Amino acid sequence: MKKTLLLIGVLLGMGGAWLYQWMKPPSDDPYFFLNPKPNYIGDKTYSIEKDINLFKKGDTFDFIFWDTPQQKSKILYLFPAPSPSPHILLKIKNEDLKNGTNSIIDKLKKSKNPIINFELYKIKNDLTEELIERKTMINFDFYTIENGSLFFYITDQIKQYGQYRIHIDMLNDDNELNKNNLTYSIYIEQRFLK
């Protein structure tokens, strides 16, 4: 009788371990099936980047993405660290650094003509959209330089988890910043708030 119970216990244990391995997500991200989304897994950041034709007046850009809860890391394995927050940025990759970065930064910071009309919508459960933010951007605030790319701040108004839509209308056809050596993209990443 004891051997039978032991055998049943071993089989149930093996079956439970196998079931756990089978049901466990393939990564540490429990929302691996939602795409695209900015993500932060362990020490790695996975960002969203979509190319945009910034200086073709009349063009539009529409993009849908997810913001999902992130696993909270712990400081000294005891105290929970703050959750990362998504930031929407304009990324400019300068293939030819001969022109330098200061001229690009100055032109985008001191522009007098509207460059884009930016709209951020939250998609609700019933698939209706709620306008979160709308602004006409005349100039961009410089954010950072990383790996030869310039980043300019657009917004960080994503406060709830869920699905979002970005809509951008291009309002400017500035030839000075519409050069072959510059590529523009909308860049969404997770950053820890300080």
Tab-separated table of C-alpha atoms in Angstrom:
chain	number	residue	atom	x	y	z
A	1	MET	CA	0.000	0.000	0.000
A	2	LYS	CA	2.811	2.396	0.914
A	3	LYS	CA	4.636	1.634	-2.336
A	4	THR	CA	1.463	2.361	-4.314
A	5	LEU	CA	0.963	5.715	-2.547
A	6	LEU	CA	4.632	6.549	-3.095
A	7	LEU	CA	4.328	5.688	-6.792
A	8	ILE	CA	1.162	7.819	-7.124
A	9	GLY	CA	2.904	10.713	-5.329
A	10	VAL	CA	5.951	10.478	-7.606
A	11	LEU	CA	3.768	10.349	-10.723
A	12	LEU	CA	1.689	13.341	-9.548
A	13	GLY	CA	4.882	15.267	-8.746
A	14	MET	CA	6.379	14.522	-12.150
A	15	GLY	CA	3.101	15.412	-13.849
A	16	GLY	CA	2.890	18.694	-11.913
A	17	ALA	CA	6.493	19.609	-12.793
A	18	TRP	CA	5.864	18.775	-16.455
A	19	LEU	CA	2.621	20.801	-16.457
A	20	TYR	CA	4.414	23.794	-14.896
A	21	GLN	CA	7.140	23.675	-17.565
A	22	TRP	CA	4.533	23.377	-20.301
A	23	MET	CA	2.400	26.291	-19.022
A	24	LYS	CA	5.290	28.614	-18.138
A	25	PRO	CA	5.746	31.490	-20.634
A	26	PRO	CA	8.802	31.133	-22.890
A	27	SER	CA	10.338	34.229	-21.298
A	28	ASP	CA	10.103	36.178	-18.066
A	29	ASP	CA	7.464	38.350	-19.708
A	30	PRO	CA	3.948	37.116	-18.877
A	31	TYR	CA	2.560	39.314	-21.705
A	32	PHE	CA	4.755	37.791	-24.416
A	33	PHE	CA	1.724	37.377	-26.704
A	34	LEU	CA	0.948	41.142	-26.862
A	35	ASN	CA	2.902	42.890	-29.594
A	36	PRO	CA	4.342	45.400	-30.047
A	37	LYS	CA	5.130	46.774	-26.601
A	38	PRO	CA	8.037	48.510	-24.911
A	39	ASN	CA	9.417	46.058	-22.417
A	40	TYR	CA	11.909	45.748	-19.612
A	41	ILE	CA	13.018	42.194	-18.783
A	42	GLY	CA	15.763	41.895	-16.208
A	43	ASP	CA	18.523	44.285	-17.240
A	44	LYS	CA	17.489	44.422	-20.906
A	45	THR	CA	15.256	47.052	-22.462
A	46	TYR	CA	13.223	46.179	-25.548
A	47	SER	CA	11.993	49.316	-27.278
A	48	ILE	CA	9.634	49.985	-30.169
A	49	GLU	CA	10.974	51.923	-33.139
A	50	LYS	CA	8.956	52.868	-36.232
A	51	ASP	CA	10.367	54.924	-39.101
A	52	ILE	CA	8.601	58.156	-39.935
A	53	ASN	CA	8.912	60.591	-42.849
A	54	LEU	CA	9.015	63.671	-40.639
A	55	PHE	CA	9.428	66.383	-43.268
A	56	LYS	CA	6.947	65.321	-45.943
A	57	LYS	CA	4.076	67.739	-45.430
A	58	GLY	CA	0.666	66.073	-45.480
A	59	ASP	CA	1.933	62.601	-44.533
A	60	THR	CA	0.309	60.813	-41.596
A	61	PHE	CA	1.612	58.195	-39.189
A	62	ASP	CA	-0.630	55.785	-37.262
A	63	PHE	CA	0.675	53.182	-34.881
A	64	ILE	CA	-0.869	50.938	-32.211
A	65	PHE	CA	1.099	49.522	-29.264
A	66	TRP	CA	0.586	48.021	-25.799
A	67	ASP	CA	1.722	49.187	-22.372
A	68	THR	CA	1.829	46.230	-19.987
A	69	PRO	CA	2.746	45.901	-16.297
A	70	GLN	CA	6.429	45.304	-15.769
A	71	GLN	CA	7.950	43.028	-13.178
A	72	LYS	CA	9.261	45.058	-10.284
A	73	SER	CA	12.899	44.521	-9.516
A	74	LYS	CA	14.067	44.702	-5.918
A	75	ILE	CA	16.859	46.757	-4.434
A	76	LEU	CA	19.100	44.436	-2.368
A	77	TYR	CA	16.435	41.785	-3.033
A	78	LEU	CA	14.310	43.401	-0.289
A	79	PHE	CA	12.754	46.684	-1.398
A	80	PRO	CA	10.688	47.006	-4.593
A	81	ALA	CA	12.125	49.419	-7.146
A	82	PRO	CA	9.829	51.828	-9.015
A	83	SER	CA	8.133	50.554	-12.163
A	84	PRO	CA	9.414	51.819	-15.496
A	85	SER	CA	7.245	54.266	-17.410
A	86	PRO	CA	6.953	54.447	-21.217
A	87	HIS	CA	8.304	57.542	-22.960
A	88	ILE	CA	7.505	58.489	-26.549
A	89	LEU	CA	10.490	60.105	-28.237
A	90	LEU	CA	11.582	61.309	-31.654
A	91	LYS	CA	14.787	59.509	-32.635
A	92	ILE	CA	17.100	61.009	-35.233
A	93	LYS	CA	19.890	58.827	-36.508
A	94	ASN	CA	22.677	60.849	-38.029
A	95	GLU	CA	24.521	58.614	-40.501
A	96	ASP	CA	27.018	61.334	-41.317
A	97	LEU	CA	28.377	62.986	-38.171
A	98	LYS	CA	30.357	65.570	-40.203
A	99	ASN	CA	27.539	68.069	-39.748
A	100	GLY	CA	27.648	67.563	-35.986
A	101	THR	CA	24.711	67.272	-33.663
A	102	ASN	CA	24.423	70.840	-32.387
A	103	SER	CA	22.963	72.181	-35.635
A	104	ILE	CA	20.197	69.536	-35.586
A	105	ILE	CA	19.424	70.165	-31.912
A	106	ASP	CA	19.315	73.929	-32.442
A	107	LYS	CA	17.042	73.684	-35.490
A	108	LEU	CA	14.505	71.460	-33.720
A	109	LYS	CA	14.616	73.469	-30.479
A	110	LYS	CA	14.289	76.880	-32.150
A	111	SER	CA	11.871	76.079	-34.962
A	112	LYS	CA	9.196	78.748	-35.519
A	113	ASN	CA	6.889	76.714	-37.789
A	114	PRO	CA	4.739	73.789	-36.624
A	115	ILE	CA	6.467	70.466	-37.329
A	116	ILE	CA	3.876	67.850	-36.319
A	117	ASN	CA	0.398	67.509	-34.892
A	118	PHE	CA	0.654	64.725	-32.262
A	119	GLU	CA	-2.325	62.785	-30.865
A	120	LEU	CA	-2.262	59.956	-28.320
A	121	TYR	CA	-5.370	57.791	-27.856
A	122	LYS	CA	-6.151	55.068	-25.294
A	123	ILE	CA	-8.130	52.191	-26.810
A	124	LYS	CA	-10.769	51.068	-24.319
A	125	ASN	CA	-12.156	47.553	-23.781
A	126	ASP	CA	-15.111	48.266	-26.091
A	127	LEU	CA	-12.611	49.393	-28.810
A	128	THR	CA	-13.609	53.063	-28.576
A	129	GLU	CA	-10.803	55.591	-28.328
A	130	GLU	CA	-10.233	58.200	-25.646
A	131	LEU	CA	-8.015	61.167	-26.516
A	132	ILE	CA	-5.222	61.371	-23.923
A	133	GLU	CA	-3.138	64.153	-25.422
A	134	ARG	CA	-3.188	66.386	-28.490
A	135	LYS	CA	-0.558	68.985	-29.252
A	136	THR	CA	0.927	70.816	-32.183
A	137	MET	CA	4.684	70.688	-31.799
A	138	ILE	CA	6.555	73.726	-33.024
A	139	ASN	CA	9.835	72.649	-31.460
A	140	PHE	CA	11.206	69.611	-29.630
A	141	ASP	CA	12.922	69.442	-26.249
A	142	PHE	CA	16.255	67.669	-26.436
A	143	TYR	CA	16.313	64.451	-24.355
A	144	THR	CA	19.640	62.605	-24.810
A	145	ILE	CA	22.311	61.320	-27.213
A	146	GLU	CA	22.856	57.557	-27.350
A	147	ASN	CA	24.926	55.497	-29.814
A	148	GLY	CA	25.117	58.286	-32.384
A	149	SER	CA	21.371	58.969	-32.255
A	150	LEU	CA	19.609	62.062	-30.958
A	151	PHE	CA	16.436	61.729	-28.906
A	152	PHE	CA	13.815	64.452	-28.498
A	153	TYR	CA	10.992	64.308	-25.981
A	154	ILE	CA	7.388	64.021	-27.214
A	155	THR	CA	5.345	62.754	-24.240
A	156	ASP	CA	5.133	60.435	-21.239
A	157	GLN	CA	1.367	60.706	-20.677
A	158	ILE	CA	0.793	56.935	-20.582
A	159	LYS	CA	-0.588	56.396	-17.081
A	160	GLN	CA	-2.714	53.227	-17.434
A	161	TYR	CA	-1.929	49.822	-18.835
A	162	GLY	CA	-3.571	48.857	-22.099
A	163	GLN	CA	-3.563	49.509	-25.821
A	164	TYR	CA	-2.673	52.925	-27.263
A	165	ARG	CA	-2.695	54.557	-30.685
A	166	ILE	CA	-0.409	57.327	-31.886
A	167	HIS	CA	-1.542	59.555	-34.756
A	168	ILE	CA	0.842	62.134	-36.240
A	169	ASP	CA	0.215	64.619	-39.069
A	170	MET	CA	3.320	66.155	-40.689
A	171	LEU	CA	2.996	69.923	-40.977
A	172	ASN	CA	6.427	70.997	-42.223
A	173	ASP	CA	8.585	70.375	-45.280
A	174	ASP	CA	11.824	71.919	-43.998
A	175	ASN	CA	14.524	71.035	-46.524
A	176	GLU	CA	17.354	71.763	-44.085
A	177	LEU	CA	16.455	68.759	-41.937
A	178	ASN	CA	15.243	66.606	-44.836
A	179	LYS	CA	18.654	65.285	-45.793
A	180	ASN	CA	19.706	61.820	-46.894
A	181	ASN	CA	22.022	61.350	-43.925
A	182	LEU	CA	19.218	61.776	-41.342
A	183	THR	CA	16.620	59.121	-40.544
A	184	TYR	CA	13.672	59.813	-38.256
A	185	SER	CA	11.652	57.386	-36.156
A	186	ILE	CA	9.158	57.317	-33.306
A	187	TYR	CA	10.833	55.553	-30.397
A	188	ILE	CA	8.921	54.155	-27.412
A	189	GLU	CA	10.923	52.867	-24.480
A	190	GLN	CA	10.556	52.073	-20.808
A	191	ARG	CA	12.444	54.390	-18.478
A	192	PHE	CA	12.535	54.394	-14.708
A	193	LEU	CA	11.180	57.607	-13.228
A	194	LYS	CA	13.636	59.313	-10.905
